[in-house]
Amino acid sequence: MSVKIGGDGARAKIFIETIERMSHQQILACYQCGKCSAGCPMAKYMDILPHQMIRFVQLGLEDELLGSEAIWMCVSCLTCNTRCPKGVRIAEIIEAVRQLRLRDNRNDHLDLHRLSAGALAELPPIAVIGSMRKGTS
Ligand code: SF4
Ligand code: SF4
């Protein structure tokens, strides 16, 4: 498998931050030891192995990861979580990727944390409520 690094850096950064926020995990904590993949009962059915999925997130390879079959092969058994020496909860990261894949217009939601207090005050309340719902789905 060959992986290209680069592309749209800003988009990659948003992708990484989104996955970190949704999964409550630090993506860079993974140092690619591969123990998660070695213990995964579904690894033989995956086109991208669990430790490679984490690497794809680290590199901001959003389209490649969201288009993979592996994210749907994971059965959330949590074996990977128990094997990680860095305490990375891989299953939660994969679940976040699945959630992102299922969302339509996934990057167009309102990020309330990026708005100034003035901008927030100008927004209609339903825009804020809708944004919060979308961020917690
Ligand atoms: S939770 Fe998913 S990735 Fe982790 S070991 Fe189980 S099937 Fe593999
Ligand atoms: S076991 Fe943890 S540190 Fe090792 S590759 Fe998997 S996520 Fe990364």
Short mmCIF file of C-alpha atoms and ligand atoms in Angstrom, two decimals:
data_model
loop_
_atom_site.label_atom_id
_atom_site.label_comp_id
_atom_site.label_asym_id
_atom_site.label_seq_id
_atom_site.Cartn_x
_atom_site.Cartn_y
_atom_site.Cartn_z
CA MET A 1 0.00 0.00 0.00
CA SER A 2 1.37 3.42 -0.90
CA VAL A 3 0.34 6.53 1.04
CA LYS A 4 0.75 10.07 -0.23
CA ILE A 5 1.41 12.77 2.35
CA GLY A 6 0.38 16.31 1.55
CA GLY A 7 -2.62 17.71 -0.28
CA ASP A 8 -4.92 20.23 1.36
CA GLY A 9 -3.30 20.85 4.73
CA ALA A 10 -6.15 22.94 6.10
CA ARG A 11 -8.71 20.29 5.23
CA ALA A 12 -6.53 17.58 6.74
CA LYS A 13 -6.22 19.60 9.95
CA ILE A 14 -9.99 19.96 10.21
CA PHE A 15 -10.41 16.23 9.64
CA ILE A 16 -7.92 15.34 12.37
CA GLU A 17 -9.46 17.80 14.83
CA THR A 18 -12.95 16.52 14.05
CA ILE A 19 -12.00 12.90 14.67
CA GLU A 20 -10.22 13.85 17.89
CA ARG A 21 -13.24 15.79 19.10
CA MET A 22 -15.71 13.03 18.22
CA SER A 23 -13.62 10.19 19.63
CA HIS A 24 -12.08 12.02 22.61
CA GLN A 25 -8.72 10.55 21.63
CA GLN A 26 -5.30 12.04 20.93
CA ILE A 27 -4.45 10.82 17.46
CA LEU A 28 -0.72 11.52 17.78
CA ALA A 29 -0.47 9.31 20.87
CA CYS A 30 -0.30 6.32 18.51
CA TYR A 31 3.27 5.38 17.67
CA GLN A 32 2.36 2.68 15.15
CA CYS A 33 3.45 -0.41 17.06
CA GLY A 34 0.79 -2.50 15.32
CA LYS A 35 -0.44 -4.37 18.42
CA CYS A 36 -4.02 -3.34 17.68
CA SER A 37 -3.91 -4.91 14.22
CA ALA A 38 -2.16 -8.03 15.48
CA GLY A 39 -5.06 -8.81 17.81
CA CYS A 40 -7.96 -7.72 15.63
CA PRO A 41 -10.24 -10.68 14.77
CA MET A 42 -11.49 -8.88 11.66
CA ALA A 43 -8.09 -7.81 10.30
CA LYS A 44 -8.07 -10.44 7.54
CA TYR A 45 -11.21 -8.90 6.08
CA MET A 46 -9.94 -5.31 6.14
CA ASP A 47 -8.41 -3.42 3.24
CA ILE A 48 -6.75 -1.08 5.77
CA LEU A 49 -5.60 -2.53 9.11
CA PRO A 50 -6.52 -0.83 12.41
CA HIS A 51 -3.07 0.70 13.00
CA GLN A 52 -3.10 1.91 9.39
CA MET A 53 -6.50 3.54 9.95
CA ILE A 54 -4.98 5.51 12.80
CA ARG A 55 -2.07 6.46 10.54
CA PHE A 56 -4.48 7.60 7.85
CA VAL A 57 -6.10 9.92 10.40
CA GLN A 58 -2.68 11.22 11.49
CA LEU A 59 -1.91 12.03 7.86
CA GLY A 60 -5.30 13.57 7.22
CA LEU A 61 -6.16 11.07 4.49
CA GLU A 62 -9.88 11.65 4.84
CA ASP A 63 -11.17 10.48 1.46
CA GLU A 64 -9.06 7.34 1.49
CA LEU A 65 -10.22 6.37 4.99
CA LEU A 66 -13.89 7.27 4.59
CA GLY A 67 -13.95 5.32 1.35
CA SER A 68 -12.39 2.19 2.83
CA GLU A 69 -14.28 -1.02 3.53
CA ALA A 70 -12.35 -1.57 6.74
CA ILE A 71 -14.37 0.94 8.75
CA TRP A 72 -17.43 -1.26 8.15
CA MET A 73 -15.60 -4.50 8.92
CA CYS A 74 -14.79 -3.43 12.47
CA VAL A 75 -17.29 -5.07 14.84
CA SER A 76 -16.44 -2.86 17.84
CA CYS A 77 -15.23 -5.81 19.89
CA LEU A 78 -12.76 -3.47 21.68
CA THR A 79 -9.89 -5.99 21.56
CA CYS A 80 -7.65 -3.32 20.03
CA ASN A 81 -8.40 -0.96 22.90
CA THR A 82 -7.19 -3.49 25.45
CA ARG A 83 -3.95 -4.15 23.55
CA CYS A 84 -2.79 -0.60 22.94
CA PRO A 85 0.26 0.28 25.07
CA LYS A 86 -0.51 3.98 24.68
CA GLY A 87 -4.11 3.75 25.85
CA VAL A 88 -5.47 4.81 22.48
CA ARG A 89 -9.09 3.74 22.09
CA ILE A 90 -8.95 2.67 18.47
CA ALA A 91 -12.54 1.45 18.37
CA GLU A 92 -13.81 4.90 19.32
CA ILE A 93 -11.72 6.46 16.55
CA ILE A 94 -13.12 4.03 13.99
CA GLU A 95 -16.63 4.73 15.24
CA ALA A 96 -16.00 8.45 14.78
CA VAL A 97 -14.88 7.81 11.20
CA ARG A 98 -18.06 5.82 10.56
CA GLN A 99 -20.19 8.60 12.00
CA LEU A 100 -18.43 11.13 9.81
CA ARG A 101 -18.98 8.94 6.77
CA LEU A 102 -22.70 8.70 7.50
CA ARG A 103 -23.18 12.43 7.75
CA ASP A 104 -24.24 14.32 4.70
CA ASN A 105 -22.30 17.51 4.06
CA ARG A 106 -20.04 16.42 6.87
CA ASN A 107 -17.74 19.41 6.92
CA ASP A 108 -20.30 22.16 6.58
CA HIS A 109 -21.64 22.16 10.11
CA LEU A 110 -21.26 25.18 12.30
CA ASP A 111 -18.29 24.96 14.63
CA LEU A 112 -19.39 27.04 17.59
CA HIS A 113 -15.91 27.01 19.10
CA ARG A 114 -14.57 28.97 16.14
CA LEU A 115 -17.10 31.80 16.36
CA SER A 116 -16.62 35.03 18.26
CA ALA A 117 -19.03 36.00 21.04
CA GLY A 118 -20.39 38.70 18.76
CA ALA A 119 -21.06 36.28 15.93
CA LEU A 120 -22.74 33.86 18.31
CA ALA A 121 -25.04 36.60 19.59
CA GLU A 122 -26.14 37.34 16.03
CA LEU A 123 -27.11 33.76 15.21
CA PRO A 124 -30.73 32.62 15.44
CA PRO A 125 -31.04 30.18 18.39
CA ILE A 126 -32.15 27.31 16.14
CA ALA A 127 -28.84 27.52 14.25
CA VAL A 128 -26.94 27.01 17.49
CA ILE A 129 -29.23 24.18 18.64
CA GLY A 130 -29.07 22.47 15.25
CA SER A 131 -25.31 22.70 15.23
CA MET A 132 -25.04 21.14 18.68
CA ARG A 133 -27.37 18.30 17.68
CA LYS A 134 -25.33 17.58 14.59
CA GLY A 135 -22.13 17.60 16.59
CA THR A 136 -23.45 15.01 19.04
CA SER A 137 -25.17 12.64 16.60
S1 SF4 B 1 -12.85 -3.04 17.71
FE1 SF4 B 1 -12.72 -3.24 15.47
S2 SF4 B 1 -10.60 -2.72 14.96
FE2 SF4 B 1 -10.67 -3.13 17.17
S3 SF4 B 1 -10.13 -5.30 17.37
FE3 SF4 B 1 -12.36 -5.22 17.27
S4 SF4 B 1 -12.88 -5.44 15.10
FE4 SF4 B 1 -10.68 -4.95 15.22
S1 SF4 B 2 -1.73 -0.48 19.53
FE1 SF4 B 2 -2.00 1.73 19.96
S2 SF4 B 2 0.04 2.65 19.66
FE2 SF4 B 2 0.06 0.61 18.69
S3 SF4 B 2 -0.52 1.01 16.52
FE3 SF4 B 2 -2.40 0.51 17.61
S4 SF4 B 2 -3.24 2.51 18.27
FE4 SF4 B 2 -1.09 2.82 17.72
#
